[in-house]
Amino acid sequence: APTDGWSASIPTATNAGTYYVWYKVVGDENHNDTEAVCVNVEIKKAVLTVTADAKNVTYGDKEAELTYNVTGLGKGDTEDKVLTGALTREAGTDAGTYKITQGTLKANDNYNISFTGADYVIAKASQTAPAETFTTSKATGANVADGKISGFAAAKAYQISSDDGKTWTDVTAESTAVDVKSGTYQIRYAGD
């Protein structure tokens, strides 16, 4: 039983936890005081729902800030008072889809977090077609590789295909022209 006296007012508690309330009925001139009795009162943690916001960026863009929405805050509570830490996402900088996770985000002792993740999508960046103008010279025979495709820039990485893009062969970095047989060719280059 308490040793520092009794209060006529009902105590208030707002934080989650277990509280022990001692009480007794005070007698009057016709009644004795009752014996002190202890009651355990539990304030359960509230559920705070945190939902990550999906993010869409393009390859090469600045990393997007990871944000979220919160519902379930108690009266007078704000996100900055209740939550600490931050969301994280799966590692990666290439084009693709990465999961946003709870990371280090946590709530104070009055809440349990119910977290829903989202996707962080890095879309492929667009590229412009090469501005080069290629010129050709005819091979002397159907199976003779003395025809030429000219116009390659030494600073770029090119590939050439003679089978409609099924297989590709690297063009050496120093080449400004390639010897070929008669036929139709595709040329591609690495812009990034």
mmCIF file with all atom_site columns, C-alpha atoms in Angstrom:
data_model
loop_
_atom_site.group_PDB
_atom_site.id
_atom_site.type_symbol
_atom_site.label_atom_id
_atom_site.label_alt_id
_atom_site.label_comp_id
_atom_site.label_asym_id
_atom_site.label_entity_id
_atom_site.label_seq_id
_atom_site.pdbx_PDB_ins_code
_atom_site.Cartn_x
_atom_site.Cartn_y
_atom_site.Cartn_z
_atom_site.occupancy
_atom_site.B_iso_or_equiv
_atom_site.pdbx_formal_charge
_atom_site.auth_seq_id
_atom_site.auth_comp_id
_atom_site.auth_asym_id
_atom_site.auth_atom_id
_atom_site.pdbx_PDB_model_num
ATOM 1   C CA . ALA A 1 1   ? 0.000   0.000   0.000    1.00 0.00 ? 1   ALA A CA 1
ATOM 2   C CA . PRO A 1 2   ? 1.187   3.546   -0.563   1.00 0.00 ? 2   PRO A CA 1
ATOM 3   C CA . THR A 1 3   ? 3.095   5.127   2.283    1.00 0.00 ? 3   THR A CA 1
ATOM 4   C CA . ASP A 1 4   ? 2.894   8.774   1.219    1.00 0.00 ? 4   ASP A CA 1
ATOM 5   C CA . GLY A 1 5   ? -0.798  9.354   1.617    1.00 0.00 ? 5   GLY A CA 1
ATOM 6   C CA . TRP A 1 6   ? -3.904  9.074   -0.486   1.00 0.00 ? 6   TRP A CA 1
ATOM 7   C CA . SER A 1 7   ? -5.377  11.297  -3.166   1.00 0.00 ? 7   SER A CA 1
ATOM 8   C CA . ALA A 1 8   ? -9.035  12.125  -3.630   1.00 0.00 ? 8   ALA A CA 1
ATOM 9   C CA . SER A 1 9   ? -8.515  12.527  -7.419   1.00 0.00 ? 9   SER A CA 1
ATOM 10  C CA . ILE A 1 10  ? -8.203  9.735   -9.970   1.00 0.00 ? 10  ILE A CA 1
ATOM 11  C CA . PRO A 1 11  ? -4.640  9.557   -11.337  1.00 0.00 ? 11  PRO A CA 1
ATOM 12  C CA . THR A 1 12  ? -4.108  10.041  -15.046  1.00 0.00 ? 12  THR A CA 1
ATOM 13  C CA . ALA A 1 13  ? -1.639  8.088   -17.114  1.00 0.00 ? 13  ALA A CA 1
ATOM 14  C CA . THR A 1 14  ? -1.090  8.458   -20.841  1.00 0.00 ? 14  THR A CA 1
ATOM 15  C CA . ASN A 1 15  ? 1.969   6.345   -21.581  1.00 0.00 ? 15  ASN A CA 1
ATOM 16  C CA . ALA A 1 16  ? 1.680   2.674   -22.412  1.00 0.00 ? 16  ALA A CA 1
ATOM 17  C CA . GLY A 1 17  ? 2.592   0.400   -19.556  1.00 0.00 ? 17  GLY A CA 1
ATOM 18  C CA . THR A 1 18  ? 1.235   -1.331  -16.459  1.00 0.00 ? 18  THR A CA 1
ATOM 19  C CA . TYR A 1 19  ? 0.115   0.807   -13.567  1.00 0.00 ? 19  TYR A CA 1
ATOM 20  C CA . TYR A 1 20  ? -0.744  -0.229  -10.015  1.00 0.00 ? 20  TYR A CA 1
ATOM 21  C CA . VAL A 1 21  ? -3.606  1.681   -8.465   1.00 0.00 ? 21  VAL A CA 1
ATOM 22  C CA . TRP A 1 22  ? -4.242  1.303   -4.754   1.00 0.00 ? 22  TRP A CA 1
ATOM 23  C CA . TYR A 1 23  ? -7.643  2.342   -3.551   1.00 0.00 ? 23  TYR A CA 1
ATOM 24  C CA . LYS A 1 24  ? -9.781  2.306   -0.435   1.00 0.00 ? 24  LYS A CA 1
ATOM 25  C CA . VAL A 1 25  ? -13.134 3.656   0.564    1.00 0.00 ? 25  VAL A CA 1
ATOM 26  C CA . VAL A 1 26  ? -12.764 6.222   3.313    1.00 0.00 ? 26  VAL A CA 1
ATOM 27  C CA . GLY A 1 27  ? -15.180 5.771   6.149    1.00 0.00 ? 27  GLY A CA 1
ATOM 28  C CA . ASP A 1 28  ? -17.313 8.355   7.877    1.00 0.00 ? 28  ASP A CA 1
ATOM 29  C CA . GLU A 1 29  ? -18.672 8.676   11.405   1.00 0.00 ? 29  GLU A CA 1
ATOM 30  C CA . ASN A 1 30  ? -20.773 5.543   10.852   1.00 0.00 ? 30  ASN A CA 1
ATOM 31  C CA . HIS A 1 31  ? -18.377 3.440   8.726    1.00 0.00 ? 31  HIS A CA 1
ATOM 32  C CA . ASN A 1 32  ? -14.803 2.249   8.936    1.00 0.00 ? 32  ASN A CA 1
ATOM 33  C CA . ASP A 1 33  ? -12.289 2.683   6.106    1.00 0.00 ? 33  ASP A CA 1
ATOM 34  C CA . THR A 1 34  ? -12.056 -0.354  3.825    1.00 0.00 ? 34  THR A CA 1
ATOM 35  C CA . GLU A 1 35  ? -8.802  -2.197  3.430    1.00 0.00 ? 35  GLU A CA 1
ATOM 36  C CA . ALA A 1 36  ? -6.525  -0.943  0.656    1.00 0.00 ? 36  ALA A CA 1
ATOM 37  C CA . VAL A 1 37  ? -6.811  -2.944  -2.571   1.00 0.00 ? 37  VAL A CA 1
ATOM 38  C CA . CYS A 1 38  ? -4.413  -2.934  -5.533   1.00 0.00 ? 38  CYS A CA 1
ATOM 39  C CA . VAL A 1 39  ? -5.644  -3.034  -9.138   1.00 0.00 ? 39  VAL A CA 1
ATOM 40  C CA . ASN A 1 40  ? -3.327  -3.492  -12.136  1.00 0.00 ? 40  ASN A CA 1
ATOM 41  C CA . VAL A 1 41  ? -4.248  -1.213  -15.018  1.00 0.00 ? 41  VAL A CA 1
ATOM 42  C CA . GLU A 1 42  ? -2.607  -1.795  -18.395  1.00 0.00 ? 42  GLU A CA 1
ATOM 43  C CA . ILE A 1 43  ? -2.464  0.828   -21.136  1.00 0.00 ? 43  ILE A CA 1
ATOM 44  C CA . LYS A 1 44  ? -1.640  -1.088  -24.310  1.00 0.00 ? 44  LYS A CA 1
ATOM 45  C CA . LYS A 1 45  ? 0.536   0.292   -27.069  1.00 0.00 ? 45  LYS A CA 1
ATOM 46  C CA . ALA A 1 46  ? -1.383  1.866   -29.930  1.00 0.00 ? 46  ALA A CA 1
ATOM 47  C CA . VAL A 1 47  ? -0.821  0.698   -33.505  1.00 0.00 ? 47  VAL A CA 1
ATOM 48  C CA . LEU A 1 48  ? 0.828   3.257   -35.730  1.00 0.00 ? 48  LEU A CA 1
ATOM 49  C CA . THR A 1 49  ? 0.389   2.503   -39.438  1.00 0.00 ? 49  THR A CA 1
ATOM 50  C CA . VAL A 1 50  ? 3.348   3.595   -41.561  1.00 0.00 ? 50  VAL A CA 1
ATOM 51  C CA . THR A 1 51  ? 3.036   3.268   -45.341  1.00 0.00 ? 51  THR A CA 1
ATOM 52  C CA . ALA A 1 52  ? 6.068   3.933   -47.548  1.00 0.00 ? 52  ALA A CA 1
ATOM 53  C CA . ASP A 1 53  ? 5.547   6.130   -50.610  1.00 0.00 ? 53  ASP A CA 1
ATOM 54  C CA . ALA A 1 54  ? 6.501   4.515   -53.936  1.00 0.00 ? 54  ALA A CA 1
ATOM 55  C CA . LYS A 1 55  ? 9.313   6.275   -55.779  1.00 0.00 ? 55  LYS A CA 1
ATOM 56  C CA . ASN A 1 56  ? 10.045  6.462   -59.505  1.00 0.00 ? 56  ASN A CA 1
ATOM 57  C CA . VAL A 1 57  ? 13.295  7.934   -60.804  1.00 0.00 ? 57  VAL A CA 1
ATOM 58  C CA . THR A 1 58  ? 15.290  7.640   -64.012  1.00 0.00 ? 58  THR A CA 1
ATOM 59  C CA . TYR A 1 59  ? 18.753  6.122   -64.195  1.00 0.00 ? 59  TYR A CA 1
ATOM 60  C CA . GLY A 1 60  ? 21.304  8.866   -63.557  1.00 0.00 ? 60  GLY A CA 1
ATOM 61  C CA . ASP A 1 61  ? 18.885  11.048  -61.537  1.00 0.00 ? 61  ASP A CA 1
ATOM 62  C CA . LYS A 1 62  ? 19.591  12.161  -57.983  1.00 0.00 ? 62  LYS A CA 1
ATOM 63  C CA . GLU A 1 63  ? 18.499  9.634   -55.318  1.00 0.00 ? 63  GLU A CA 1
ATOM 64  C CA . ALA A 1 64  ? 14.877  10.283  -54.260  1.00 0.00 ? 64  ALA A CA 1
ATOM 65  C CA . GLU A 1 65  ? 14.144  10.935  -50.579  1.00 0.00 ? 65  GLU A CA 1
ATOM 66  C CA . LEU A 1 66  ? 12.265  8.061   -48.957  1.00 0.00 ? 66  LEU A CA 1
ATOM 67  C CA . THR A 1 67  ? 8.987   9.305   -47.476  1.00 0.00 ? 67  THR A CA 1
ATOM 68  C CA . TYR A 1 68  ? 5.951   7.755   -45.803  1.00 0.00 ? 68  TYR A CA 1
ATOM 69  C CA . ASN A 1 69  ? 2.441   8.397   -44.529  1.00 0.00 ? 69  ASN A CA 1
ATOM 70  C CA . VAL A 1 70  ? 1.411   7.847   -40.903  1.00 0.00 ? 70  VAL A CA 1
ATOM 71  C CA . THR A 1 71  ? -1.996  7.137   -39.404  1.00 0.00 ? 71  THR A CA 1
ATOM 72  C CA . GLY A 1 72  ? -2.964  6.284   -35.836  1.00 0.00 ? 72  GLY A CA 1
ATOM 73  C CA . LEU A 1 73  ? -1.239  9.065   -33.920  1.00 0.00 ? 73  LEU A CA 1
ATOM 74  C CA . GLY A 1 74  ? -2.759  9.740   -30.520  1.00 0.00 ? 74  GLY A CA 1
ATOM 75  C CA . LYS A 1 75  ? -4.124  13.114  -29.505  1.00 0.00 ? 75  LYS A CA 1
ATOM 76  C CA . GLY A 1 76  ? -1.339  15.672  -29.275  1.00 0.00 ? 76  GLY A CA 1
ATOM 77  C CA . ASP A 1 77  ? 1.280   13.365  -30.810  1.00 0.00 ? 77  ASP A CA 1
ATOM 78  C CA . THR A 1 78  ? 3.159   14.322  -33.967  1.00 0.00 ? 78  THR A CA 1
ATOM 79  C CA . GLU A 1 79  ? 5.451   12.289  -36.229  1.00 0.00 ? 79  GLU A CA 1
ATOM 80  C CA . ASP A 1 80  ? 8.565   14.140  -35.083  1.00 0.00 ? 80  ASP A CA 1
ATOM 81  C CA . LYS A 1 81  ? 7.755   13.411  -31.415  1.00 0.00 ? 81  LYS A CA 1
ATOM 82  C CA . VAL A 1 82  ? 6.886   9.746   -31.963  1.00 0.00 ? 82  VAL A CA 1
ATOM 83  C CA . LEU A 1 83  ? 9.146   8.462   -34.777  1.00 0.00 ? 83  LEU A CA 1
ATOM 84  C CA . THR A 1 84  ? 12.922  8.272   -35.109  1.00 0.00 ? 84  THR A CA 1
ATOM 85  C CA . GLY A 1 85  ? 15.176  6.739   -37.748  1.00 0.00 ? 85  GLY A CA 1
ATOM 86  C CA . ALA A 1 86  ? 14.575  6.438   -41.467  1.00 0.00 ? 86  ALA A CA 1
ATOM 87  C CA . LEU A 1 87  ? 13.354  4.096   -44.180  1.00 0.00 ? 87  LEU A CA 1
ATOM 88  C CA . THR A 1 88  ? 15.893  2.307   -46.355  1.00 0.00 ? 88  THR A CA 1
ATOM 89  C CA . ARG A 1 89  ? 15.770  0.538   -49.687  1.00 0.00 ? 89  ARG A CA 1
ATOM 90  C CA . GLU A 1 90  ? 17.513  -2.397  -51.263  1.00 0.00 ? 90  GLU A CA 1
ATOM 91  C CA . ALA A 1 91  ? 20.924  -1.411  -52.577  1.00 0.00 ? 91  ALA A CA 1
ATOM 92  C CA . GLY A 1 92  ? 21.392  -0.771  -56.260  1.00 0.00 ? 92  GLY A CA 1
ATOM 93  C CA . THR A 1 93  ? 21.875  2.010   -58.788  1.00 0.00 ? 93  THR A CA 1
ATOM 94  C CA . ASP A 1 94  ? 21.095  0.157   -62.022  1.00 0.00 ? 94  ASP A CA 1
ATOM 95  C CA . ALA A 1 95  ? 17.688  0.322   -63.678  1.00 0.00 ? 95  ALA A CA 1
ATOM 96  C CA . GLY A 1 96  ? 15.282  -2.013  -61.864  1.00 0.00 ? 96  GLY A CA 1
ATOM 97  C CA . THR A 1 97  ? 12.854  -2.326  -58.951  1.00 0.00 ? 97  THR A CA 1
ATOM 98  C CA . TYR A 1 98  ? 14.079  -2.198  -55.345  1.00 0.00 ? 98  TYR A CA 1
ATOM 99  C CA . LYS A 1 99  ? 12.051  -2.744  -52.154  1.00 0.00 ? 99  LYS A CA 1
ATOM 100 C CA . ILE A 1 100 ? 11.623  0.110   -49.660  1.00 0.00 ? 100 ILE A CA 1
ATOM 101 C CA . THR A 1 101 ? 11.860  -1.288  -46.120  1.00 0.00 ? 101 THR A CA 1
ATOM 102 C CA . GLN A 1 102 ? 11.281  0.001   -42.583  1.00 0.00 ? 102 GLN A CA 1
ATOM 103 C CA . GLY A 1 103 ? 15.033  0.378   -42.049  1.00 0.00 ? 103 GLY A CA 1
ATOM 104 C CA . THR A 1 104 ? 15.804  2.081   -38.721  1.00 0.00 ? 104 THR A CA 1
ATOM 105 C CA . LEU A 1 105 ? 12.391  3.750   -38.405  1.00 0.00 ? 105 LEU A CA 1
ATOM 106 C CA . LYS A 1 106 ? 10.942  3.089   -34.954  1.00 0.00 ? 106 LYS A CA 1
ATOM 107 C CA . ALA A 1 107 ? 8.270   4.517   -32.678  1.00 0.00 ? 107 ALA A CA 1
ATOM 108 C CA . ASN A 1 108 ? 8.443   5.502   -29.030  1.00 0.00 ? 108 ASN A CA 1
ATOM 109 C CA . ASP A 1 109 ? 7.278   3.142   -26.288  1.00 0.00 ? 109 ASP A CA 1
ATOM 110 C CA . ASN A 1 110 ? 3.600   4.042   -26.728  1.00 0.00 ? 110 ASN A CA 1
ATOM 111 C CA . TYR A 1 111 ? 3.278   2.570   -30.245  1.00 0.00 ? 111 TYR A CA 1
ATOM 112 C CA . ASN A 1 112 ? 3.836   -0.562  -32.273  1.00 0.00 ? 112 ASN A CA 1
ATOM 113 C CA . ILE A 1 113 ? 4.482   0.041   -35.979  1.00 0.00 ? 113 ILE A CA 1
ATOM 114 C CA . SER A 1 114 ? 2.492   -1.740  -38.677  1.00 0.00 ? 114 SER A CA 1
ATOM 115 C CA . PHE A 1 115 ? 4.647   -1.146  -41.776  1.00 0.00 ? 115 PHE A CA 1
ATOM 116 C CA . THR A 1 116 ? 3.727   -1.431  -45.459  1.00 0.00 ? 116 THR A CA 1
ATOM 117 C CA . GLY A 1 117 ? 6.625   -1.161  -47.910  1.00 0.00 ? 117 GLY A CA 1
ATOM 118 C CA . ALA A 1 118 ? 6.676   0.105   -51.477  1.00 0.00 ? 118 ALA A CA 1
ATOM 119 C CA . ASP A 1 119 ? 8.790   -0.097  -54.629  1.00 0.00 ? 119 ASP A CA 1
ATOM 120 C CA . TYR A 1 120 ? 11.659  2.179   -55.594  1.00 0.00 ? 120 TYR A CA 1
ATOM 121 C CA . VAL A 1 121 ? 11.795  2.023   -59.387  1.00 0.00 ? 121 VAL A CA 1
ATOM 122 C CA . ILE A 1 122 ? 14.789  3.197   -61.385  1.00 0.00 ? 122 ILE A CA 1
ATOM 123 C CA . ALA A 1 123 ? 13.683  3.476   -65.007  1.00 0.00 ? 123 ALA A CA 1
ATOM 124 C CA . LYS A 1 124 ? 16.080  3.174   -67.901  1.00 0.00 ? 124 LYS A CA 1
ATOM 125 C CA . ALA A 1 125 ? 17.411  6.477   -69.193  1.00 0.00 ? 125 ALA A CA 1
ATOM 126 C CA . SER A 1 126 ? 16.702  7.345   -72.800  1.00 0.00 ? 126 SER A CA 1
ATOM 127 C CA . GLN A 1 127 ? 19.540  7.639   -75.258  1.00 0.00 ? 127 GLN A CA 1
ATOM 128 C CA . THR A 1 128 ? 19.797  9.495   -78.500  1.00 0.00 ? 128 THR A CA 1
ATOM 129 C CA . ALA A 1 129 ? 20.743  7.726   -81.690  1.00 0.00 ? 129 ALA A CA 1
ATOM 130 C CA . PRO A 1 130 ? 24.312  8.250   -82.892  1.00 0.00 ? 130 PRO A CA 1
ATOM 131 C CA . ALA A 1 131 ? 24.813  11.308  -85.038  1.00 0.00 ? 131 ALA A CA 1
ATOM 132 C CA . GLU A 1 132 ? 27.497  9.639   -87.124  1.00 0.00 ? 132 GLU A CA 1
ATOM 133 C CA . THR A 1 133 ? 27.126  9.309   -90.855  1.00 0.00 ? 133 THR A CA 1
ATOM 134 C CA . PHE A 1 134 ? 28.413  5.974   -92.034  1.00 0.00 ? 134 PHE A CA 1
ATOM 135 C CA . THR A 1 135 ? 29.637  5.450   -95.570  1.00 0.00 ? 135 THR A CA 1
ATOM 136 C CA . THR A 1 136 ? 30.125  2.170   -97.379  1.00 0.00 ? 136 THR A CA 1
ATOM 137 C CA . SER A 1 137 ? 32.185  0.834   -100.247 1.00 0.00 ? 137 SER A CA 1
ATOM 138 C CA . LYS A 1 138 ? 31.187  -2.322  -102.088 1.00 0.00 ? 138 LYS A CA 1
ATOM 139 C CA . ALA A 1 139 ? 33.027  -5.622  -101.654 1.00 0.00 ? 139 ALA A CA 1
ATOM 140 C CA . THR A 1 140 ? 34.579  -7.099  -104.808 1.00 0.00 ? 140 THR A CA 1
ATOM 141 C CA . GLY A 1 141 ? 32.773  -10.448 -104.354 1.00 0.00 ? 141 GLY A CA 1
ATOM 142 C CA . ALA A 1 142 ? 30.002  -12.082 -102.312 1.00 0.00 ? 142 ALA A CA 1
ATOM 143 C CA . ASN A 1 143 ? 32.441  -13.875 -100.000 1.00 0.00 ? 143 ASN A CA 1
ATOM 144 C CA . VAL A 1 144 ? 35.262  -11.339 -100.051 1.00 0.00 ? 144 VAL A CA 1
ATOM 145 C CA . ALA A 1 145 ? 35.578  -9.074  -96.995  1.00 0.00 ? 145 ALA A CA 1
ATOM 146 C CA . ASP A 1 146 ? 37.097  -6.085  -98.751  1.00 0.00 ? 146 ASP A CA 1
ATOM 147 C CA . GLY A 1 147 ? 34.080  -3.808  -98.588  1.00 0.00 ? 147 GLY A CA 1
ATOM 148 C CA . LYS A 1 148 ? 34.242  -1.044  -95.998  1.00 0.00 ? 148 LYS A CA 1
ATOM 149 C CA . ILE A 1 149 ? 31.940  0.672   -93.524  1.00 0.00 ? 149 ILE A CA 1
ATOM 150 C CA . SER A 1 150 ? 33.524  3.976   -92.491  1.00 0.00 ? 150 SER A CA 1
ATOM 151 C CA . GLY A 1 151 ? 32.575  6.734   -90.055  1.00 0.00 ? 151 GLY A CA 1
ATOM 152 C CA . PHE A 1 152 ? 33.320  5.199   -86.655  1.00 0.00 ? 152 PHE A CA 1
ATOM 153 C CA . ALA A 1 153 ? 34.561  7.650   -83.998  1.00 0.00 ? 153 ALA A CA 1
ATOM 154 C CA . ALA A 1 154 ? 37.555  6.363   -82.036  1.00 0.00 ? 154 ALA A CA 1
ATOM 155 C CA . ALA A 1 155 ? 36.122  7.610   -78.712  1.00 0.00 ? 155 ALA A CA 1
ATOM 156 C CA . LYS A 1 156 ? 33.000  5.410   -78.723  1.00 0.00 ? 156 LYS A CA 1
ATOM 157 C CA . ALA A 1 157 ? 32.421  1.664   -78.275  1.00 0.00 ? 157 ALA A CA 1
ATOM 158 C CA . TYR A 1 158 ? 30.689  0.188   -81.337  1.00 0.00 ? 158 TYR A CA 1
ATOM 159 C CA . GLN A 1 159 ? 29.339  -3.244  -82.214  1.00 0.00 ? 159 GLN A CA 1
ATOM 160 C CA . ILE A 1 160 ? 28.309  -4.596  -85.606  1.00 0.00 ? 160 ILE A CA 1
ATOM 161 C CA . SER A 1 161 ? 25.879  -7.370  -86.580  1.00 0.00 ? 161 SER A CA 1
ATOM 162 C CA . SER A 1 162 ? 25.319  -9.136  -89.900  1.00 0.00 ? 162 SER A CA 1
ATOM 163 C CA . ASP A 1 163 ? 22.467  -11.408 -88.707  1.00 0.00 ? 163 ASP A CA 1
ATOM 164 C CA . ASP A 1 164 ? 19.754  -8.885  -87.851  1.00 0.00 ? 164 ASP A CA 1
ATOM 165 C CA . GLY A 1 165 ? 21.015  -8.290  -84.296  1.00 0.00 ? 165 GLY A CA 1
ATOM 166 C CA . LYS A 1 166 ? 21.247  -11.920 -83.136  1.00 0.00 ? 166 LYS A CA 1
ATOM 167 C CA . THR A 1 167 ? 24.999  -11.726 -82.574  1.00 0.00 ? 167 THR A CA 1
ATOM 168 C CA . TRP A 1 168 ? 27.223  -8.687  -82.160  1.00 0.00 ? 168 TRP A CA 1
ATOM 169 C CA . THR A 1 169 ? 30.935  -8.217  -82.736  1.00 0.00 ? 169 THR A CA 1
ATOM 170 C CA . ASP A 1 170 ? 32.960  -5.454  -81.073  1.00 0.00 ? 170 ASP A CA 1
ATOM 171 C CA . VAL A 1 171 ? 34.606  -2.906  -83.307  1.00 0.00 ? 171 VAL A CA 1
ATOM 172 C CA . THR A 1 172 ? 38.119  -2.233  -82.030  1.00 0.00 ? 172 THR A CA 1
ATOM 173 C CA . ALA A 1 173 ? 38.463  1.139   -80.328  1.00 0.00 ? 173 ALA A CA 1
ATOM 174 C CA . GLU A 1 174 ? 41.040  2.473   -82.784  1.00 0.00 ? 174 GLU A CA 1
ATOM 175 C CA . SER A 1 175 ? 39.020  1.568   -85.884  1.00 0.00 ? 175 SER A CA 1
ATOM 176 C CA . THR A 1 176 ? 37.463  4.259   -88.011  1.00 0.00 ? 176 THR A CA 1
ATOM 177 C CA . ALA A 1 177 ? 36.463  1.700   -90.680  1.00 0.00 ? 177 ALA A CA 1
ATOM 178 C CA . VAL A 1 178 ? 35.546  -2.012  -90.743  1.00 0.00 ? 178 VAL A CA 1
ATOM 179 C CA . ASP A 1 179 ? 36.151  -4.480  -93.576  1.00 0.00 ? 179 ASP A CA 1
ATOM 180 C CA . VAL A 1 180 ? 32.970  -6.425  -94.487  1.00 0.00 ? 180 VAL A CA 1
ATOM 181 C CA . LYS A 1 181 ? 31.509  -8.811  -97.062  1.00 0.00 ? 181 LYS A CA 1
ATOM 182 C CA . SER A 1 182 ? 28.474  -7.797  -99.110  1.00 0.00 ? 182 SER A CA 1
ATOM 183 C CA . GLY A 1 183 ? 25.308  -7.752  -97.020  1.00 0.00 ? 183 GLY A CA 1
ATOM 184 C CA . THR A 1 184 ? 23.132  -5.782  -94.624  1.00 0.00 ? 184 THR A CA 1
ATOM 185 C CA . TYR A 1 185 ? 24.597  -4.682  -91.289  1.00 0.00 ? 185 TYR A CA 1
ATOM 186 C CA . GLN A 1 186 ? 23.400  -3.111  -88.070  1.00 0.00 ? 186 GLN A CA 1
ATOM 187 C CA . ILE A 1 187 ? 25.612  -0.874  -85.981  1.00 0.00 ? 187 ILE A CA 1
ATOM 188 C CA . ARG A 1 188 ? 25.076  0.034   -82.325  1.00 0.00 ? 188 ARG A CA 1
ATOM 189 C CA . TYR A 1 189 ? 27.127  1.968   -79.840  1.00 0.00 ? 189 TYR A CA 1
ATOM 190 C CA . ALA A 1 190 ? 27.324  2.231   -76.054  1.00 0.00 ? 190 ALA A CA 1
ATOM 191 C CA . GLY A 1 191 ? 26.104  5.648   -75.027  1.00 0.00 ? 191 GLY A CA 1
ATOM 192 C CA . ASP A 1 192 ? 26.615  4.889   -71.365  1.00 0.00 ? 192 ASP A CA 1
#
